[in-house]
CSV table of C-alpha atoms in Angstrom, one decimal:
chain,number,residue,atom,x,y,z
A,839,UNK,CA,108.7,111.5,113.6
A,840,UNK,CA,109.9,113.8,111.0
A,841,UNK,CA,113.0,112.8,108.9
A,842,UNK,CA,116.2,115.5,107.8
A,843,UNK,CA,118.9,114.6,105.5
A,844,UNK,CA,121.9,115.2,107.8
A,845,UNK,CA,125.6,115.0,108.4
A,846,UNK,CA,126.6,112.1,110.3
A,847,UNK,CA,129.4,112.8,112.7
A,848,UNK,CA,131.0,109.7,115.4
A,849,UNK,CA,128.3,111.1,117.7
A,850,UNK,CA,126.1,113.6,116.4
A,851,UNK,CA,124.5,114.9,113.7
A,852,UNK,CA,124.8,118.2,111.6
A,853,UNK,CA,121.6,119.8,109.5
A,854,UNK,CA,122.5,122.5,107.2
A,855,UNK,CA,120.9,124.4,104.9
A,856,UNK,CA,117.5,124.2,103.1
A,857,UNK,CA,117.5,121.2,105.7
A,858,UNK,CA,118.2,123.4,108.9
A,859,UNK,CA,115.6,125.5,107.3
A,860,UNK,CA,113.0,123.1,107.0
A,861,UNK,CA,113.2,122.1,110.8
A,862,UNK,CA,113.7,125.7,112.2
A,863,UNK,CA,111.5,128.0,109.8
A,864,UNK,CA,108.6,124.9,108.2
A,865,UNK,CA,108.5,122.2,111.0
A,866,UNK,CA,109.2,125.0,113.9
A,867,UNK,CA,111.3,122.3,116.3
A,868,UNK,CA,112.5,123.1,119.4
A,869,UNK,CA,115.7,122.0,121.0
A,870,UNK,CA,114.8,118.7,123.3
A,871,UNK,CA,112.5,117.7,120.9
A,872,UNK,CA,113.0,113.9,118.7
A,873,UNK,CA,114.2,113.5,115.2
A,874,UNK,CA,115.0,111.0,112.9
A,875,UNK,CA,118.3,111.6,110.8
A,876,UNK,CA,119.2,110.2,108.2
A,877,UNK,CA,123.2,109.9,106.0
A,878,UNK,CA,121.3,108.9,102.4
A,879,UNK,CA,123.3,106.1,102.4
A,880,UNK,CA,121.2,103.7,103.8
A,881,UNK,CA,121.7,104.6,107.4
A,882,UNK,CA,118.8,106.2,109.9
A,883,UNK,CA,119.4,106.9,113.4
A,884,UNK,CA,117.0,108.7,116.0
A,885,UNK,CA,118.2,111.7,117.9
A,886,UNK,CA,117.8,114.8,120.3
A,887,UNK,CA,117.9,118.2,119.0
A,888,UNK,CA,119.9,119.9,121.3
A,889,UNK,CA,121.4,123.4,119.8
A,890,UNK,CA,119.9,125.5,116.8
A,891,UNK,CA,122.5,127.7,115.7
A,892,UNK,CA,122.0,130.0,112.8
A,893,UNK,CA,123.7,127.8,110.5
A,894,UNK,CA,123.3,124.6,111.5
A,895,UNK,CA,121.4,122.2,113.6
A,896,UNK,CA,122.6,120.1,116.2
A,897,UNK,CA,121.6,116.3,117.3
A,898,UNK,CA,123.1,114.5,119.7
A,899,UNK,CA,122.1,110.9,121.5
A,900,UNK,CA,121.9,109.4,118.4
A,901,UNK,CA,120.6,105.7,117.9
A,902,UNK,CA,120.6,103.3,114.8
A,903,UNK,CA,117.3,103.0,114.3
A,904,UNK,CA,116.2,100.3,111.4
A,905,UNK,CA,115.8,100.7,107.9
A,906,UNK,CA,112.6,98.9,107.3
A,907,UNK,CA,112.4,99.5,103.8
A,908,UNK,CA,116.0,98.3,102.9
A,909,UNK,CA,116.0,97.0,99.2
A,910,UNK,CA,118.0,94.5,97.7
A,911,UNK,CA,118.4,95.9,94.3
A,912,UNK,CA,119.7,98.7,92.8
A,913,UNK,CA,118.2,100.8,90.1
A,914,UNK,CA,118.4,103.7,87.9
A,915,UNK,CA,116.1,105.4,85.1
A,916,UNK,CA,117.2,107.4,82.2
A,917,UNK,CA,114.0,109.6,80.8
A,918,UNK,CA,113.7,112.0,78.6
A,919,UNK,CA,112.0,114.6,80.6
A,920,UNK,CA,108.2,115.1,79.7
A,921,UNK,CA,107.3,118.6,78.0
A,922,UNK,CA,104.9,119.7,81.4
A,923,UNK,CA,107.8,118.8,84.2
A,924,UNK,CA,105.1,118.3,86.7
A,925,UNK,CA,104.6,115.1,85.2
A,926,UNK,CA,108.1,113.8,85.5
A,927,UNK,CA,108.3,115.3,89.1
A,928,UNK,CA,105.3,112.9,89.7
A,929,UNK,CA,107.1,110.3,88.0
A,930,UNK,CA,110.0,111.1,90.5
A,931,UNK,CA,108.1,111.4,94.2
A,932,UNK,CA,106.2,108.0,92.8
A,933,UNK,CA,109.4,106.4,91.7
A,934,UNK,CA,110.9,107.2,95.0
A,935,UNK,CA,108.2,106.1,97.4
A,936,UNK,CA,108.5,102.6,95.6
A,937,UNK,CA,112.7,102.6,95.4
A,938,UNK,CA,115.2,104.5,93.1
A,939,UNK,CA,119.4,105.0,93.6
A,940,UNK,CA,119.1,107.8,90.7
A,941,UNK,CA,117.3,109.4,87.7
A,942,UNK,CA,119.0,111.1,84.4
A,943,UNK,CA,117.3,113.7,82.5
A,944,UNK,CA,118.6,113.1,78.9
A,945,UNK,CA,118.3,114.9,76.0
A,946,UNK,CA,117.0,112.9,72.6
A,947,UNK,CA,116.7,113.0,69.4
A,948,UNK,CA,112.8,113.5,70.0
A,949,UNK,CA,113.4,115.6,73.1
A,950,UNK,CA,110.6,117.9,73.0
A,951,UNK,CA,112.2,119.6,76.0
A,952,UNK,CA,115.7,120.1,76.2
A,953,UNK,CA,116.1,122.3,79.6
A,954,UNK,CA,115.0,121.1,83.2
A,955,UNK,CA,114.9,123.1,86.2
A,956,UNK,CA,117.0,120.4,88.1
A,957,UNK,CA,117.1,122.3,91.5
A,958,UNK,CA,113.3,121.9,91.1
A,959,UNK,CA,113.6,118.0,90.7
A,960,UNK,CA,116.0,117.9,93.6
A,961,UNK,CA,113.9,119.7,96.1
A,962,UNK,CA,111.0,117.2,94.8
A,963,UNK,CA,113.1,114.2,95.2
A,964,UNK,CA,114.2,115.0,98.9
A,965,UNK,CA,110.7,115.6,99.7
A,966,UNK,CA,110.0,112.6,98.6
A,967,UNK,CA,112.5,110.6,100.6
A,968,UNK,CA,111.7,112.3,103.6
A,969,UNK,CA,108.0,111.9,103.5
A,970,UNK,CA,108.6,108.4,102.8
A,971,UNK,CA,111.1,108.0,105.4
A,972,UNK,CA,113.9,106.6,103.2
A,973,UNK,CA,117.4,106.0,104.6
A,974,UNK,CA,118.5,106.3,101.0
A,975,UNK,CA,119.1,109.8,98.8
A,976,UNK,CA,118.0,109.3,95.3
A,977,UNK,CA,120.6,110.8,93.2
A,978,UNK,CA,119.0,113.2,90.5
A,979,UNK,CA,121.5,113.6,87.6
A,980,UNK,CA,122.1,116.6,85.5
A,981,UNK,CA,120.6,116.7,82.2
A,982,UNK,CA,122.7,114.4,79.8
A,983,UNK,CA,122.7,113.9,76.0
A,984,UNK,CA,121.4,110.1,74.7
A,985,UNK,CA,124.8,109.3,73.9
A,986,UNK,CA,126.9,110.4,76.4
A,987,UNK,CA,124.6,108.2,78.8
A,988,UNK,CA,125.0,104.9,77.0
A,989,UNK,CA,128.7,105.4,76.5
A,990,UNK,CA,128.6,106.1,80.1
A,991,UNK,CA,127.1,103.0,81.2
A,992,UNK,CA,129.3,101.1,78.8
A,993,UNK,CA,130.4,98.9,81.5
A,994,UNK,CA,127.7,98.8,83.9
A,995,UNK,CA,127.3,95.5,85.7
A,996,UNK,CA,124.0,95.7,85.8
A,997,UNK,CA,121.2,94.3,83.6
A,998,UNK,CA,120.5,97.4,80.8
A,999,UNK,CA,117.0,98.0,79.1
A,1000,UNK,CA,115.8,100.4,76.4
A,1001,UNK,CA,112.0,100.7,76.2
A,1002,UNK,CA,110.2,101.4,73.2
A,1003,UNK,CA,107.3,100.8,70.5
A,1004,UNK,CA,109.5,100.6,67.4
A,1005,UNK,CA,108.0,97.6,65.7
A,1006,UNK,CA,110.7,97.1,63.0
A,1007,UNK,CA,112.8,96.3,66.3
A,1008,UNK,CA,112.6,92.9,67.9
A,1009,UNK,CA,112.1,92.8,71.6
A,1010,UNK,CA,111.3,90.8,74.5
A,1011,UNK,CA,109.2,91.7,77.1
A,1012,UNK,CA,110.5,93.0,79.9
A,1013,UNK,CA,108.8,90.6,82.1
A,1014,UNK,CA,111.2,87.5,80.3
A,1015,UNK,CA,114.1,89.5,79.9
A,1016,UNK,CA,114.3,90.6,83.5
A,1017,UNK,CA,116.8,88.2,85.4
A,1018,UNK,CA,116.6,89.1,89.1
A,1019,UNK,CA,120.8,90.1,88.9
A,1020,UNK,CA,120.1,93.2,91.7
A,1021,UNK,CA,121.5,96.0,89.3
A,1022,UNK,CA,119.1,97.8,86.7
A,1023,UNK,CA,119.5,101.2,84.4
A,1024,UNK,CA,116.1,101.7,82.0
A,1025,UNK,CA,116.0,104.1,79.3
A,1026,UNK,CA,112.2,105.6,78.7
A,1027,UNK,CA,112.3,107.8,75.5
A,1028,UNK,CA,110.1,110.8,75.0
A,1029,UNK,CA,106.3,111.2,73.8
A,1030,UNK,CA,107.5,110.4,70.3
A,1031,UNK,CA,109.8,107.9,71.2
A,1032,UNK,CA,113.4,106.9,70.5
A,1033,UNK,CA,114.6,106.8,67.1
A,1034,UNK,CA,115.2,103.9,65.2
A,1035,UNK,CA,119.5,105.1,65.2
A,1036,UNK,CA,119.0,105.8,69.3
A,1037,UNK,CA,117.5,102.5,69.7
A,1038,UNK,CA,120.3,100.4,67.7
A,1039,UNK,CA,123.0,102.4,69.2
A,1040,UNK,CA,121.7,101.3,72.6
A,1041,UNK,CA,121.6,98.0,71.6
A,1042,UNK,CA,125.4,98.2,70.5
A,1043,UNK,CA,126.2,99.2,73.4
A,1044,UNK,CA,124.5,96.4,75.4
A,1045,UNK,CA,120.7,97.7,76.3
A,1046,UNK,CA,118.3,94.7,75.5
A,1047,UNK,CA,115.5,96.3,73.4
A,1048,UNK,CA,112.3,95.4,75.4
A,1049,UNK,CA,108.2,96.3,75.6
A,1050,UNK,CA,106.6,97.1,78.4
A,1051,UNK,CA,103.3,95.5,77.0
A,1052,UNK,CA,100.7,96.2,74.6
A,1053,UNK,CA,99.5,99.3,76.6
A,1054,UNK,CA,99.5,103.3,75.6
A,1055,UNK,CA,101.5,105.0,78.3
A,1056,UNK,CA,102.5,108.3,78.9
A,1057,UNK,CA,106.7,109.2,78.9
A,1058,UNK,CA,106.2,108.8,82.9
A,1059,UNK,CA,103.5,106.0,83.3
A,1060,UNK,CA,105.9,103.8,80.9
A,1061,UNK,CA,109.0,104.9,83.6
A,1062,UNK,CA,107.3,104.0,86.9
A,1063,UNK,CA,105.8,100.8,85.2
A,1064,UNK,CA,109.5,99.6,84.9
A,1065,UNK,CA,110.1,100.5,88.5
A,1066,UNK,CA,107.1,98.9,89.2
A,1067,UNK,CA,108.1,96.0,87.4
A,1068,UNK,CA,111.5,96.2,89.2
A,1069,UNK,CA,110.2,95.9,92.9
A,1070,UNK,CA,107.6,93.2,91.8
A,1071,UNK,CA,109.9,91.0,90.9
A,1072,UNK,CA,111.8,91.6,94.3
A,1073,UNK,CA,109.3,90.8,96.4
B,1113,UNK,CA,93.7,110.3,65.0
B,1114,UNK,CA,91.9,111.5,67.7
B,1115,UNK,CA,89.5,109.2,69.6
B,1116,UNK,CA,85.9,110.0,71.0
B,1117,UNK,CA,83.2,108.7,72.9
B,1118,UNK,CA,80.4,107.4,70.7
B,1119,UNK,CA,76.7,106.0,70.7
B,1120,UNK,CA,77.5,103.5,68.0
B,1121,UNK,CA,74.8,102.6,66.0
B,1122,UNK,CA,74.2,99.8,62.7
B,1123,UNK,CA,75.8,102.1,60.1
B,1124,UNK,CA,77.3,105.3,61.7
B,1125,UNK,CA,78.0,106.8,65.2
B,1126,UNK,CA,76.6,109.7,66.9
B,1127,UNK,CA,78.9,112.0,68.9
B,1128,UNK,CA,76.8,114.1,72.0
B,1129,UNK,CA,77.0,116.3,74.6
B,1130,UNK,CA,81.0,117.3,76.1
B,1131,UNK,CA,82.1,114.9,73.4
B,1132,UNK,CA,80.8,116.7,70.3
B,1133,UNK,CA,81.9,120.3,72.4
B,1134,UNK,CA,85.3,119.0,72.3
B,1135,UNK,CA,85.3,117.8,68.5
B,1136,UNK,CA,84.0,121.0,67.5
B,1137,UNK,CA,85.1,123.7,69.7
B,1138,UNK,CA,88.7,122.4,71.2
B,1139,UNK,CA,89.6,120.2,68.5
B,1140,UNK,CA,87.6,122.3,65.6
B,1141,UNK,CA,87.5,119.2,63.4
B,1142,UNK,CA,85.3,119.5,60.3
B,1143,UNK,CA,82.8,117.4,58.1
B,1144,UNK,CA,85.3,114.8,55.9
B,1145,UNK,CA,88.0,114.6,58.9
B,1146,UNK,CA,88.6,111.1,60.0
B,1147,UNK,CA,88.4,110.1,63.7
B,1148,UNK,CA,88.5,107.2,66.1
B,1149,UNK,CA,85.3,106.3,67.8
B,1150,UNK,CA,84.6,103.7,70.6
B,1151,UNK,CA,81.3,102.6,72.3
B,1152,UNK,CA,83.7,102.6,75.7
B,1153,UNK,CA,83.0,98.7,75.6
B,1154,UNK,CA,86.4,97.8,73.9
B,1155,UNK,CA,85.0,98.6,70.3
B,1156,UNK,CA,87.0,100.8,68.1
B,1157,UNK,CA,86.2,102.1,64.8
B,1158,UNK,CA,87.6,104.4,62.2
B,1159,UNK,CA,85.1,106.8,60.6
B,1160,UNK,CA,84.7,110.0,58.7
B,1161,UNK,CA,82.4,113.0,60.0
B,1162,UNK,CA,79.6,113.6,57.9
B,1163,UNK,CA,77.7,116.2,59.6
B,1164,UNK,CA,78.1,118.8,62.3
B,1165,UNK,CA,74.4,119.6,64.1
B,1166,UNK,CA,73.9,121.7,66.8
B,1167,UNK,CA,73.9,119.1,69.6
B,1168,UNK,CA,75.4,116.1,67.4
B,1169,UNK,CA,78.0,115.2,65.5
B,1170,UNK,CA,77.2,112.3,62.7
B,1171,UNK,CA,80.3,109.9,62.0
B,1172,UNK,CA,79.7,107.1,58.8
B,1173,UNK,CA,82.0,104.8,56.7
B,1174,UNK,CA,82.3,102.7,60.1
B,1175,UNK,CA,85.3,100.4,59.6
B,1176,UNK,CA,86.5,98.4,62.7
B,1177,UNK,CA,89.8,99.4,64.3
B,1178,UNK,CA,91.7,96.6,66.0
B,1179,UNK,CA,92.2,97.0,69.6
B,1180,UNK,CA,95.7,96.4,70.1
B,1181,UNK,CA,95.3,97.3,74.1
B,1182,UNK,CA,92.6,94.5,75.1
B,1183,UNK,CA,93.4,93.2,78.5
B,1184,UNK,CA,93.0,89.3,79.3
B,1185,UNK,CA,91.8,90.8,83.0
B,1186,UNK,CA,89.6,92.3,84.8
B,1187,UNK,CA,90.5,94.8,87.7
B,1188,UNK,CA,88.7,97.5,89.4
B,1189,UNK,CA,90.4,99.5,92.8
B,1190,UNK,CA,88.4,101.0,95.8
B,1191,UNK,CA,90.1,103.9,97.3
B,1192,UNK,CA,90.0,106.3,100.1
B,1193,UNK,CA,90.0,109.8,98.4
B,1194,UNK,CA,93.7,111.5,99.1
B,1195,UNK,CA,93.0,114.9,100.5
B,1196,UNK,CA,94.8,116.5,97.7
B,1197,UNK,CA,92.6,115.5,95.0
B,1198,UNK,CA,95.0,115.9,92.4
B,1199,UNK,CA,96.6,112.9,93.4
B,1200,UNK,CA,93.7,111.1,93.2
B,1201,UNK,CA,93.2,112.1,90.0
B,1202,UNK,CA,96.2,111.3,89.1
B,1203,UNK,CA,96.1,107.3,90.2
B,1204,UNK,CA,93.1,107.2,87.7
B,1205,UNK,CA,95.3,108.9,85.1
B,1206,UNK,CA,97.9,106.3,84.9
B,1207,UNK,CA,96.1,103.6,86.3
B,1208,UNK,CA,93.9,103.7,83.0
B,1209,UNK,CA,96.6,104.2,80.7
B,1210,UNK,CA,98.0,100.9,82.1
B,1211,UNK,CA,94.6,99.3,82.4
B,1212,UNK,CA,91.2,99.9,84.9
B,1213,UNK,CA,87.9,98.5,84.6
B,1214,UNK,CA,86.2,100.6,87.8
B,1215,UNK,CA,87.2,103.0,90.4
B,1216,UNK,CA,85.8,103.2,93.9
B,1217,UNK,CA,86.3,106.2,95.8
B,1218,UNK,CA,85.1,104.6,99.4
B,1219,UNK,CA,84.7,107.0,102.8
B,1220,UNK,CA,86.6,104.8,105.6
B,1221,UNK,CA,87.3,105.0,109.5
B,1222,UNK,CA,90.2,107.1,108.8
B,1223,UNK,CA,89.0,109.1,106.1
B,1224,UNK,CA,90.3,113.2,105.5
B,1225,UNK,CA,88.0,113.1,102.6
B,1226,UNK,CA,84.4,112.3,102.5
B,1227,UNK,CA,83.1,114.2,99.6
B,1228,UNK,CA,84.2,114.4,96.5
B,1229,UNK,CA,83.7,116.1,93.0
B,1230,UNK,CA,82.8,112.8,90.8
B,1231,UNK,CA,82.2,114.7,87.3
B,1232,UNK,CA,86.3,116.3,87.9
B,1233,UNK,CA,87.3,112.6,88.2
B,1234,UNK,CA,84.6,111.4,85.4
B,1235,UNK,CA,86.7,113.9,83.0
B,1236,UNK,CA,89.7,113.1,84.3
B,1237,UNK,CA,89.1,109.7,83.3
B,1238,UNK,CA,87.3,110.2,80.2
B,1239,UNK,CA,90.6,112.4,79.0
B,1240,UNK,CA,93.1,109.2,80.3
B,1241,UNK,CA,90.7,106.9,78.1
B,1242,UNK,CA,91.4,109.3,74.7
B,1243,UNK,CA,94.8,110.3,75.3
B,1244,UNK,CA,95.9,106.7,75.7
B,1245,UNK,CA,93.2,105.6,72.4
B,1246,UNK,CA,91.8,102.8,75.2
B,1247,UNK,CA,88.4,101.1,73.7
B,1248,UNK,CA,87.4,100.3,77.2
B,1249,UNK,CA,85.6,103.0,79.3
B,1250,UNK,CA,86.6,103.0,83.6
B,1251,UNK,CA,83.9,103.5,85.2
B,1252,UNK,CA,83.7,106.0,87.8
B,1253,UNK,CA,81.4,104.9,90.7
B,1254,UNK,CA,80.1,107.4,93.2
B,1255,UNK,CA,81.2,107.8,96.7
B,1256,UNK,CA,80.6,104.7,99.1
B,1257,UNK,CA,80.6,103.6,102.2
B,1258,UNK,CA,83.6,101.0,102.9
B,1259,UNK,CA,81.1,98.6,104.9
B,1260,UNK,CA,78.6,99.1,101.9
B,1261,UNK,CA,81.3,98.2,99.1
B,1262,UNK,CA,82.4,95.0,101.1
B,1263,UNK,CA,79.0,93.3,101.0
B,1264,UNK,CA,78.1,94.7,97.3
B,1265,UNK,CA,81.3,93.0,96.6
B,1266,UNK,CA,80.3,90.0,98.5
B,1267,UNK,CA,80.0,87.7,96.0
B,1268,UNK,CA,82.5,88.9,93.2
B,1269,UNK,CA,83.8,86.2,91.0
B,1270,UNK,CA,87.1,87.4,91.4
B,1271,UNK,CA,89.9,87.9,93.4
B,1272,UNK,CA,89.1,90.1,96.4
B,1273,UNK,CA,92.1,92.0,98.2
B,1274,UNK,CA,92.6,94.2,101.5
B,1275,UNK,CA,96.0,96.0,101.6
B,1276,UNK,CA,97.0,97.5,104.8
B,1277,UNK,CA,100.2,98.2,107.2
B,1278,UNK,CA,98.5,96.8,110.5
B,1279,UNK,CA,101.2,94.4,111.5
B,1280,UNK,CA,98.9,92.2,114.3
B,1281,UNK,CA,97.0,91.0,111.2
B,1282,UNK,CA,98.2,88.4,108.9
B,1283,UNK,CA,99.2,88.7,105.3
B,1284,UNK,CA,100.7,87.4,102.2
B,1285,UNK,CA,102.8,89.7,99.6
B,1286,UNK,CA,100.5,90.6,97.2
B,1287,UNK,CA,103.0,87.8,94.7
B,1288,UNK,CA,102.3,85.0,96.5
B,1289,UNK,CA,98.3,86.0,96.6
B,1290,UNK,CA,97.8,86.3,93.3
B,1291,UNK,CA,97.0,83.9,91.0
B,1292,UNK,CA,95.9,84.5,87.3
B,1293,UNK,CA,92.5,84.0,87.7
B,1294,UNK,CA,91.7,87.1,85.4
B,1295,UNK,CA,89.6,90.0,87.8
B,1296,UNK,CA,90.6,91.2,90.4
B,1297,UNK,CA,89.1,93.8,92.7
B,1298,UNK,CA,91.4,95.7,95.6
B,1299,UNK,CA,91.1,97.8,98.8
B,1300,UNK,CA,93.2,100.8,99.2
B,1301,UNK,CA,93.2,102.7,102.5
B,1302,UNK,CA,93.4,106.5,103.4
B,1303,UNK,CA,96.7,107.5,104.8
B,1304,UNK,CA,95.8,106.4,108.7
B,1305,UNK,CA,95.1,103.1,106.9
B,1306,UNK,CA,92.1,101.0,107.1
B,1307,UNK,CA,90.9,100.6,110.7
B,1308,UNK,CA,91.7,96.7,112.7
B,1309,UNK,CA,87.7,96.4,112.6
B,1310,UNK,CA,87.7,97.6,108.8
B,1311,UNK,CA,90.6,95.0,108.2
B,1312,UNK,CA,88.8,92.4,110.0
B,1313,UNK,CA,85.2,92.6,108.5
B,1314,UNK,CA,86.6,92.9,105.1
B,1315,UNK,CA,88.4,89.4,105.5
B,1316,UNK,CA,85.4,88.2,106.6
B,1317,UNK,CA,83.7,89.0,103.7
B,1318,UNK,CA,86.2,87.3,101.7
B,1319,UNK,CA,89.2,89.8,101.3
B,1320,UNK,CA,92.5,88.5,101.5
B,1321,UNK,CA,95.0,90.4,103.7
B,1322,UNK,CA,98.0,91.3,101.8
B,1323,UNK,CA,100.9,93.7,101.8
B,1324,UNK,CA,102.4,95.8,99.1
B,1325,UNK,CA,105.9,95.0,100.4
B,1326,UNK,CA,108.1,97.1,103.1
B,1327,UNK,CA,108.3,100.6,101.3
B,1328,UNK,CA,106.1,103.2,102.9
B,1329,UNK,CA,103.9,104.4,100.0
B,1330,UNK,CA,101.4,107.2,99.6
B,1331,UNK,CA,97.5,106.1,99.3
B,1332,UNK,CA,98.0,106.5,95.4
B,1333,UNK,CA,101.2,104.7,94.9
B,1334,UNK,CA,99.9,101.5,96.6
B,1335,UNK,CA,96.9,101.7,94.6
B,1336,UNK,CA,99.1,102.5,91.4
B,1337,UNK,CA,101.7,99.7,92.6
B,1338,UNK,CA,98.1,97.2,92.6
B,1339,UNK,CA,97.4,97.6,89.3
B,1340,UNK,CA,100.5,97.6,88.3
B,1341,UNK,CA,101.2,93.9,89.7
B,1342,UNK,CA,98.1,93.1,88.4
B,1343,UNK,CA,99.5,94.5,84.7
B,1344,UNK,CA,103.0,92.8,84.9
B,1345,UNK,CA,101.9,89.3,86.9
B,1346,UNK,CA,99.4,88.9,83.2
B,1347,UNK,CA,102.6,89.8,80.4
């Protein structure tokens, strides 16, 4: 059955939009015919079409039906968005598949791009979600500088991490340094990494400096290895 | 430095075929440039370019590079084929930057894809190896049977492991399988997963039955999510 992000109402549901245009224009469903439906919050139910308007789409008879792939952490990743954006889109539909609450574009010293299309990473992250038949929306954030991100997460309750390959910085590996607390944020710096002031001023502000092993990885390889990492330890 | 595929002999290295192409005609390096060679065996070496010949490239003043990446394991995947190559292609990509001793493309029960263009994913991999300066080569098998893979693999040293979604067949989370017994060889199914009788001859055969966890993944991702275990279970 094909999932749509929807409005949940006490009884039925409301798809608008790109959604409404999915099912009617893409998917070509017919009033009577089953859907799944789904809040983003966590929450899937099953239901009848049973009006397409030009607007919006109507389901009604709707039923909780279980979220199988409920997780029981939560978990962000900054990245500095990687010079072909196909490659961070992958990182994204990947990322989702496995389980992510939200990404940030951010903009760093390095930053060899400093413009994303984020409508494009939206549409890619929904896709995603519905394909993978998540109850949960993965927020994708606007683009952000470095530092308005860490003072942003100042007090974040969860365990912090900045990634990196700067030598004359001590770290621990991410396997030791990951306690299993349920709440994560990782910051994975461009193709030419962090800087040595980026890295220190993430430290101030609480991000344990950390190595994702002795492999080469790409900007996105190094960002779905700590989401990797993440639900590995979950299990 | 840029890295290339070598024939390394006593005193110098010869450079051949795509490899010397891609020295001279993409990278347009010149006699006296320094490169990075490897025999694909987990070798590196640091040389200079002493001669430029119409089929070969000469490389001398050999000194040995360390290999920072070595891996303590040994893992190779089998894998239905997506039917969107690219993501294929793309497992290889960032399974080799994060470490990959053989590929597998395998034709199953449930197959879309039972052909496929082994010299695009020989490059592909080839490219992965250089980009991410890896000594070790992934080999890229041809094209096999699932039933003919299972008994070639019969008596592998290693670990052997089938992961599927079919819920009347026991399994173990891939965590609780693994134990660090250094190679490590896995089956990934197409995106009708492996067939019961595929399932069942291949735990005959000495596969253990494991899942990946409770998120629906794509054919890629759970091969990605594999060797990724297999990376962060040996930090």
């Amino acid at each position: 059955m094909n999932l749509f992000l929807a409005h949940i109402q006490q009884d039925n549901a409301l798809i608008s939009n790109e959604e409404a245009h999915h099912l009617k224009k893409v998917l070509r469903k017919n009033v009577g015919d089953q859907i799944l439906v789904t809040d983003g919050l966590g929450n899937l139910f099953s239901g009848e079409i049973i009006a397409i308007e030009t607007k919006n789409v109507v389901i009604s008879n709707l039923k909780e039906f279980e979220n199988k792939q409920k997780r029981s952490y939560h978990l962000e990743v900054a990245i500095a968005p990687t010079k072909q954006i196909d490659r961070t889109a992958f990182f994204l539909e990947k990322a989702i598949e496995v389980g992510l609450d939200a990404i940030h574009p951010i903009i760093t010293f390095h930053s060899e791009r400093r413009k994303i299309n984020q409508e494009r990473l939206e549409r890619v992250g929904l896709s995603a979600m519905k394909q993978s038949l998540k109850g949960e929306k993965t927020k994708v954030n606007e683009l952000i500088k470095f530092d308005d991100l860490i003072a942003k997460y100042k007090d974040f309750e969860g365990q912090k991490f900045i990634a990196h390959c700067d030598d004359t910085i001590e770290k621990t590996s991410l396997k030791e340094a990951l306690t299993l607390n349920g709440s994560y944020i990782f910051l994975i710096g461009p193709e030419g990494d962090f800087s040595k002031a980026e890295i220190e001023k993430a430290i101030q502000y609480g991000f344990k400096s950390i190595t994702l092993g002795n492999q080469r990885m790409r900007t996105e390889t190094a960002a779905l290895s700590t989401v990797m990492a993440v639900h590995w330890a979950h299990q």
